[in-house]
Each structure stands twice: as C-alpha cells, then as structure tokens.
Amino acid sequence: MTRAWTLASRPSGVPADEDFALIDIDLPPLKEGEVRVANRWLSVDPYMRGRMNDVKSYVPPFQLGAPMDGGAIGEVVESRADALRPGDMVQHMAGWRDAAVIPAAAAQKLPALEVPPQAFLGQLGMPGMTAYFGLLAVGEAKPGDTVFVSAAAGAVGSTVVQVAKAKGMTVIGSAGGSDKCAWVRDLGADQVIDYKADEPLVKALGRAAPEGIDVYFDNVGGQHLDAAIAHAKPRGRLAICGMIDMYNTGAPTTLRYAARIIGARLKIEGFIVSDYMDRADEFYREMGALLADGRFRREETVFEGIEQTPAAFRGLFTGENRGKMLVKI
Ligand code: NDP
C-alpha cells in the first residue's frame, strides 16, 4: 500500500485543494525487470498545470482519479532487474506518490557527481537542461551578449542567470519583489527588474538595457514578452521556454510591439527540453563542472511531506519558491 495524489477535478484558474485527492493504492508484486522505489524527493513544475486541462499537448493530460506523475528521485528498495540494486538512487517519472513499482528501464541511476540527489531535479535535471540549451542552443547566446531572463529567481531562470554570467554575458533578470530581486543580483545579474513594482516593464527594461537586448529567455510571456520585443536589438533572439503568466487564466496576450518582429528581423523560437536529450552528456559535463568548481549557487524551496505536494505546486504560481520547488518525503 502506498499513497498517491490524483486529480479529483479539472481546475479552473489556480488549482484548489478540492481539485486533488490523496488516495491509497496497492503496489503489485515485482515482475522480472521491475524495481520498487521509495520516493525521497518529488518535483512540482509549472508545466503540470497544462496537464490538468483536458486538452491535447506535448504531454498527455492527467486522468481524473488516476495517480498523477512527474519527476521524482527515489531509492530502489527491491529489484528484479540486473541493472539496479537496492540502495541505488534513481530518477524517474512516478512522482506525486510515496512509492512505485516501475520497469528498471524507466529509472535512470543518478550519475556519480558530488551533489545531493535532489540536484537532479533542479540544476542537474530538467530545469537545468532547459536553461542550458534554451540559452545557448535556442537563444544562441554568446559572450558579450546582453540577456534578459524572466522568472529569474526560479529554477530555470536562476540557472540561466548563472550560466550566462559564467559565459561572459551581461544579464538582466526580472522577478517579483525586492527580496527576490536582491537574490537575483547576488547570483550575478548586472541589472534586476521587479516586475511587481509600479514602473511599466517596457520602461524598466529600456532603462536597464539602453542599447537593447540580444537574447530574451522567456519563462513568463505576456508583458515580459512584449517588453522584450520592444527592446530587442536587430536580429535579436527570443527563446520561448514558458508562459506561466497565462497557465491559470488562458488569457490572450496583447503584444503591442509585435510589428518590431518584422523590422528588427527577430528570431522567436519555442522549444521543449526533450528536444535536447541526445545532448545530455554535454550538459552533465559542462554543468557538472560549473557546479563542482563552486561558481554556482544551488537553491531549493522545500515543502515537507507528501501531503504538501498540491500546496508546493500552487506556490509556483504565487512565487513562493526561490530556486527549485521540491517536496521532501
Ligand atoms: P519557477 O521555479 O521559475 O517557478 C515559477 C516562478 O514563476 C514563480 O516562482 C514566480 O516567480 C514566477 N511567476 C509565477 N506566475 C507569474 C506571473 N504571472 N508573471 C510573472 N512571473 C510569474 O519554475 P520553473 O523554473 O520550473 O519554470 C519556469 C518556466 O519555464 C515556466 O514557464 C515553465 O513552464 C517553463 N519550462 C519550460 C520547459 C520547456 O521544455 N520548454 C521546461 C521547464 C520549464 P516570481 O515570484 O518572480 O513571480
């Protein structure tokens, strides 16, 4: 028997407590090639909000009443697979629950790097890979560029800030509130914008980057995207990673400066981190080296206990996290 979160109803707006239900489920006996995993860390991620709607997307929607899933780090406690032994720490997708029986092939043994296991859900995991390839491959950012990144105090954004600084770029980060902005500056950002302050974003970005930006790393969409288009240099690149501003509202974005896309020959490209899975070795090598030499700050916001998973998830939309939002079991 184990506990798993299910979606009880499809949320409208920010998910409420009643949209989730924690249920008991039986775990089947192990078949050949399977492992039993006790989860230690669960990831909550903004993209999961899209999976709560019954719409076709790049990941299938959660089914009502069925255990939800998502990134997790667990310990193998029983194995009928040669590749994994009890005690091995693995990364897998049977999150939102205490324990799971999964094929060994669906679990990735954590690489032997000198970091705590939960780092593989953050800077050394999906958000880190998103930041790394979004900035360098999609945004084609290079030393000397001026990079603007939104949600700069979050998991992806705080990694973008630090990779960009490590690669010799000028960085402008936006975040909500003075404490978060101070932290983003501590991470190395040259300029910070508090998007919750009174000044319109387009004006604040113009002041922070009087000569314009070469690259915009978009985590937010909406007014942030509009401001980036307004201030992009000719042939600027916009890497569209996420649009959290509209995940709960679905509200359309008005882009007042959209016509600049034509005149300034802007390149706007969306991407999904899985597009770069075949370059995972490069990511581990480079990011592992950056983390190992102490240049990187790794920050987590941790909710304790599986009961807290929906609250941790909701916190992503109210900005409760600094760095990676995690649930510790
Ligand atoms: P974060 O750790 O950045 O958490 C979300 C943050 O977004 C919050 O802390 C909050 O920070 C900010 N935020 C929430 N609502 C708004 C809003 N309306 N306007 C501005 N900021 C807001 O999450 P992740 O790092 O995991 O993800 C960041 C983005 O990257 C998301 O859009 C996500 O969907 C996307 N993503 C895309 C991937 C891909 O493959 N394309 C992969 C992974 C993530 P604050 O307090 O500053 O407002």
XYZ file of C-alpha atoms and ligand atoms in Angstrom:
377
model
C 0.000 0.000 0.000
C 1.231 3.485 -0.805
C -0.247 6.965 -1.098
C -0.648 8.776 -4.395
C -2.122 12.103 -5.410
C -4.867 12.048 -8.004
C -6.650 14.842 -9.807
C -10.207 14.901 -8.418
C -11.477 17.587 -10.790
C -10.097 19.775 -13.552
C -9.174 23.139 -12.037
C -10.400 26.437 -13.282
C -7.822 29.115 -12.508
C -5.301 28.379 -9.765
C -5.901 24.768 -8.600
C -7.763 24.477 -5.271
C -7.392 21.835 -2.526
C -10.606 20.155 -3.716
C -9.070 19.544 -7.144
C -6.694 16.980 -5.608
C -7.229 13.773 -3.596
C -4.608 11.694 -1.773
C -5.575 8.045 -2.098
C -4.175 4.668 -1.041
C -3.075 2.377 -3.840
C -1.772 -1.180 -3.832
C 1.627 -1.822 -5.324
C 1.789 -5.027 -7.369
C 4.434 -7.722 -6.730
C 7.584 -7.200 -8.811
C 7.770 -8.760 -12.257
C 11.062 -9.613 -13.932
C 12.836 -6.364 -14.939
C 10.989 -4.201 -12.386
C 12.058 -2.328 -9.259
C 10.247 -1.000 -6.225
C 11.249 2.571 -5.477
C 10.667 4.568 -2.289
C 10.441 8.209 -3.311
C 12.584 10.712 -1.404
C 12.033 13.902 -3.451
C 9.157 14.980 -5.689
C 9.323 17.705 -8.291
C 6.469 20.107 -8.914
C 6.726 22.008 -12.176
C 4.645 24.690 -13.903
C 4.061 22.506 -16.997
C 1.930 20.202 -14.833
C -0.779 22.881 -14.821
C -1.293 22.271 -18.545
C -1.688 18.548 -17.851
C -4.623 19.340 -15.555
C -6.656 20.543 -18.546
C -8.277 18.025 -20.839
C -6.511 19.244 -23.946
C -4.039 17.740 -26.357
C -0.489 18.944 -25.761
C 3.088 17.721 -25.905
C 2.426 15.718 -22.699
C -0.873 13.880 -22.216
C -3.372 15.269 -19.671
C -3.646 13.751 -16.168
C -6.597 11.391 -15.980
C -9.180 12.121 -13.282
C -8.887 9.667 -10.371
C -5.636 8.114 -11.596
C -2.283 8.595 -9.805
C -0.549 11.709 -11.134
C 3.050 11.551 -12.261
C 6.061 13.798 -12.565
C 9.781 13.897 -11.890
C 10.980 12.185 -8.701
C 14.110 10.894 -7.013
C 13.780 7.607 -5.182
C 15.734 4.810 -3.611
C 15.489 1.302 -5.007
C 14.242 -0.883 -2.154
C 13.624 -4.113 -4.080
C 14.835 -5.199 -7.510
C 14.224 -7.900 -10.075
C 16.462 -6.204 -12.620
C 20.188 -6.737 -13.093
C 20.871 -3.053 -13.749
C 19.646 -1.757 -10.370
C 20.324 -2.881 -6.801
C 18.634 -1.947 -3.512
C 20.185 1.280 -2.271
C 20.638 2.744 -5.758
C 19.273 6.278 -6.116
C 17.286 6.773 -9.295
C 15.411 9.449 -11.172
C 12.061 8.526 -12.716
C 8.623 9.884 -13.573
C 6.423 8.128 -10.964
C 6.204 11.197 -8.751
C 3.226 12.598 -6.758
C 3.343 9.399 -4.617
C 5.299 7.774 -1.793
C 6.465 4.693 -3.674
C 6.106 2.975 -7.028
C 6.784 -0.224 -8.932
C 8.326 0.662 -12.283
C 10.336 -1.013 -15.038
C 14.054 -0.605 -14.357
C 14.324 0.786 -17.888
C 12.153 3.732 -16.810
C 14.531 4.621 -13.967
C 17.828 6.391 -14.517
C 20.545 5.720 -11.976
C 21.890 9.062 -10.748
C 25.271 9.943 -12.248
C 28.132 9.797 -9.747
C 28.584 13.526 -9.158
C 29.345 15.203 -5.836
C 25.926 16.802 -5.385
C 22.880 15.886 -3.267
C 20.334 13.678 -5.083
C 17.662 16.378 -5.357
C 20.011 18.452 -7.537
C 18.989 16.081 -10.338
C 15.504 17.582 -10.191
C 16.959 21.087 -10.397
C 20.154 22.427 -11.898
C 21.390 18.988 -12.913
C 17.975 17.880 -14.103
C 15.169 19.020 -16.340
C 15.174 22.727 -15.306
C 18.957 22.961 -15.614
C 18.920 21.352 -19.031
C 16.114 23.708 -20.083
C 18.164 26.714 -19.003
C 21.379 25.493 -20.596
C 20.049 24.541 -24.032
C 17.416 27.277 -24.115
C 20.063 29.913 -23.586
C 22.945 28.524 -25.617
C 21.286 26.473 -28.370
C 17.895 28.149 -28.888
C 18.876 31.697 -27.900
C 22.340 31.275 -29.457
C 23.679 33.448 -26.647
C 27.407 34.151 -26.791
C 29.969 36.003 -24.692
C 29.352 39.754 -24.757
C 25.603 39.421 -25.380
C 23.030 41.157 -23.211
C 20.496 38.588 -21.995
C 17.130 39.335 -20.402
C 15.518 36.492 -18.443
C 12.121 36.465 -16.723
C 11.205 34.456 -13.583
C 14.906 34.885 -12.852
C 14.621 33.686 -9.242
C 13.028 30.377 -10.246
C 14.602 27.024 -11.063
C 15.153 27.635 -14.774
C 15.663 31.390 -14.530
C 18.259 31.316 -11.737
C 20.240 28.791 -13.758
C 20.008 30.945 -16.882
C 21.390 33.891 -14.898
C 24.355 31.874 -13.685
C 25.167 30.102 -16.954
C 25.018 33.434 -18.772
C 27.371 35.076 -16.262
C 29.751 32.110 -16.375
C 29.850 32.515 -20.172
C 30.664 36.236 -20.069
C 27.266 37.772 -20.820
C 25.533 40.806 -19.347
C 22.373 39.699 -17.567
C 19.132 41.459 -16.733
C 16.767 39.381 -14.595
C 13.190 40.093 -13.634
C 11.446 38.709 -10.574
C 8.592 39.576 -8.268
C 9.500 41.604 -5.170
C 12.576 43.263 -3.732
C 13.869 40.193 -1.809
C 13.872 38.024 -4.898
C 15.449 40.796 -6.943
C 18.227 41.182 -4.367
C 18.868 37.445 -4.587
C 18.985 37.526 -8.399
C 21.563 40.285 -8.151
C 23.526 38.138 -5.683
C 23.563 35.400 -8.298
C 25.464 37.791 -10.527
C 22.802 39.599 -12.560
C 24.008 43.019 -13.664
C 20.553 44.559 -13.517
C 17.296 43.438 -11.920
C 13.722 44.433 -12.574
C 10.959 43.994 -10.003
C 8.031 43.395 -12.319
C 5.611 43.853 -9.422
C 6.804 47.434 -8.869
C 4.829 50.295 -10.348
C 7.023 51.083 -13.331
C 5.758 49.530 -16.570
C 8.028 46.667 -17.660
C 8.713 48.132 -21.055
C 10.041 51.284 -19.410
C 12.057 49.391 -16.787
C 13.697 47.208 -19.435
C 14.530 50.254 -21.557
C 16.322 51.758 -18.569
C 18.151 48.509 -17.737
C 19.251 47.933 -21.337
C 19.550 51.317 -23.067
C 21.282 49.699 -26.046
C 18.809 46.825 -26.226
C 18.981 43.090 -25.592
C 20.484 40.387 -27.793
C 18.605 37.484 -26.212
C 15.384 37.116 -24.263
C 14.820 33.899 -22.305
C 11.062 33.817 -21.799
C 9.583 31.998 -18.809
C 6.562 34.226 -18.419
C 5.055 35.520 -21.707
C 2.591 38.425 -21.539
C 4.008 41.850 -20.696
C 7.512 40.403 -20.347
C 7.479 39.105 -23.885
C 6.073 42.375 -25.164
C 8.802 44.374 -23.399
C 11.488 42.057 -24.790
C 10.191 42.523 -28.333
C 10.179 46.277 -27.777
C 13.846 46.302 -26.732
C 15.385 43.503 -28.795
C 18.318 44.559 -30.960
C 18.133 43.875 -34.703
C 18.414 40.094 -35.259
C 17.764 39.524 -31.545
C 16.781 36.013 -30.477
C 13.835 35.158 -28.240
C 13.916 31.647 -26.735
C 10.350 30.875 -25.687
C 10.554 28.452 -22.794
C 7.361 29.071 -20.846
C 4.418 31.433 -20.447
C 3.449 30.990 -16.813
C 1.524 34.261 -16.887
C -1.270 32.531 -18.769
C -1.228 28.966 -17.392
C -4.086 29.603 -14.977
C -6.011 32.147 -16.976
C -5.563 31.112 -20.585
C -5.984 34.827 -21.259
C -4.684 36.026 -24.617
C -1.613 38.240 -24.613
C -1.666 41.576 -26.377
C 1.707 42.236 -27.983
C 1.759 45.951 -28.641
C 5.253 45.854 -30.105
C 4.764 42.784 -32.321
C 5.425 44.711 -35.530
C 9.085 45.064 -34.455
C 9.475 41.310 -35.080
C 9.452 42.144 -38.784
C 11.515 45.307 -38.949
C 14.136 44.131 -36.432
C 14.279 40.624 -38.024
C 13.749 38.955 -34.654
C 14.012 35.202 -34.306
C 11.395 33.789 -31.956
C 11.704 30.077 -31.258
C 9.825 27.864 -28.840
C 11.419 24.684 -27.557
C 10.840 21.684 -25.306
C 13.745 20.465 -23.214
C 13.334 16.921 -24.546
C 14.466 18.249 -27.959
C 17.984 18.213 -26.460
C 18.029 14.828 -24.686
C 20.563 13.477 -27.165
C 22.980 16.135 -25.871
C 22.571 15.132 -22.202
C 26.237 14.075 -21.910
C 27.391 17.541 -22.922
C 25.029 19.049 -20.338
C 26.247 16.845 -17.457
C 29.859 17.515 -18.379
C 29.504 21.304 -18.577
C 27.001 21.830 -15.779
C 28.750 19.290 -13.553
C 31.997 21.259 -13.993
C 30.321 24.607 -13.265
C 28.724 23.212 -10.095
C 31.865 21.413 -8.957
C 34.104 24.481 -9.019
C 31.776 26.341 -6.665
C 30.796 29.085 -9.102
C 27.143 28.076 -8.979
C 24.581 28.702 -6.291
C 22.020 25.935 -5.884
C 18.860 26.979 -4.081
C 15.770 24.976 -3.214
C 12.440 25.732 -1.614
C 11.320 22.591 0.176
C 7.851 21.581 1.369
C 7.990 18.633 3.790
C 5.708 15.624 3.373
C 3.692 14.221 0.511
C 0.576 15.924 1.934
C 2.132 19.267 0.935
C 2.516 18.459 -2.765
C -0.511 20.456 -4.026
C 0.493 23.425 -1.839
C 4.028 23.309 -3.233
C 2.625 23.132 -6.744
C 0.329 26.119 -6.177
C 3.258 28.049 -4.717
C 4.834 28.144 -8.172
C 2.069 30.491 -9.280
C 2.247 32.758 -6.257
C 6.029 32.935 -6.351
C 6.685 31.102 -3.058
C 9.829 29.491 -4.402
C 13.363 30.701 -4.752
C 15.267 28.265 -6.947
C 13.753 24.819 -7.406
C 10.424 23.977 -5.752
C 10.596 20.491 -4.199
C 8.687 18.187 -1.900
C 10.744 16.072 0.514
C 9.287 12.776 1.609
P 9.995 28.515 -11.416
O 10.892 27.894 -10.422
O 10.507 29.681 -12.201
O 8.660 28.891 -10.667
C 7.713 29.693 -11.251
C 8.006 31.198 -10.980
O 7.308 31.950 -11.941
C 7.494 31.661 -9.629
O 8.423 31.473 -8.607
C 7.172 33.130 -9.892
O 8.279 33.933 -9.528
C 7.016 33.209 -11.418
N 5.643 33.557 -11.794
C 4.510 32.885 -11.488
N 3.444 33.492 -12.045
C 3.934 34.584 -12.705
C 3.336 35.626 -13.490
N 2.015 35.664 -13.700
N 4.137 36.566 -14.010
C 5.493 36.542 -13.798
N 6.097 35.589 -13.072
C 5.329 34.631 -12.540
O 9.511 27.432 -12.439
P 10.452 26.661 -13.464
O 11.803 27.221 -13.389
O 10.267 25.203 -13.281
O 9.800 27.040 -14.875
C 9.974 28.351 -15.404
C 9.257 28.408 -16.757
O 9.907 27.509 -17.653
C 7.800 28.009 -16.711
O 7.069 28.837 -17.595
C 7.808 26.586 -17.220
O 6.591 26.200 -17.774
C 8.928 26.659 -18.235
N 9.588 25.394 -18.547
C 9.639 25.020 -19.857
C 10.310 23.895 -20.227
C 10.437 23.546 -21.683
O 10.879 22.457 -22.011
N 10.047 24.450 -22.574
C 10.917 23.002 -19.232
C 10.859 23.517 -17.880
C 10.190 24.673 -17.557
P 8.082 35.487 -9.090
O 7.955 35.459 -7.605
O 9.320 36.129 -9.585
O 6.836 35.972 -9.741
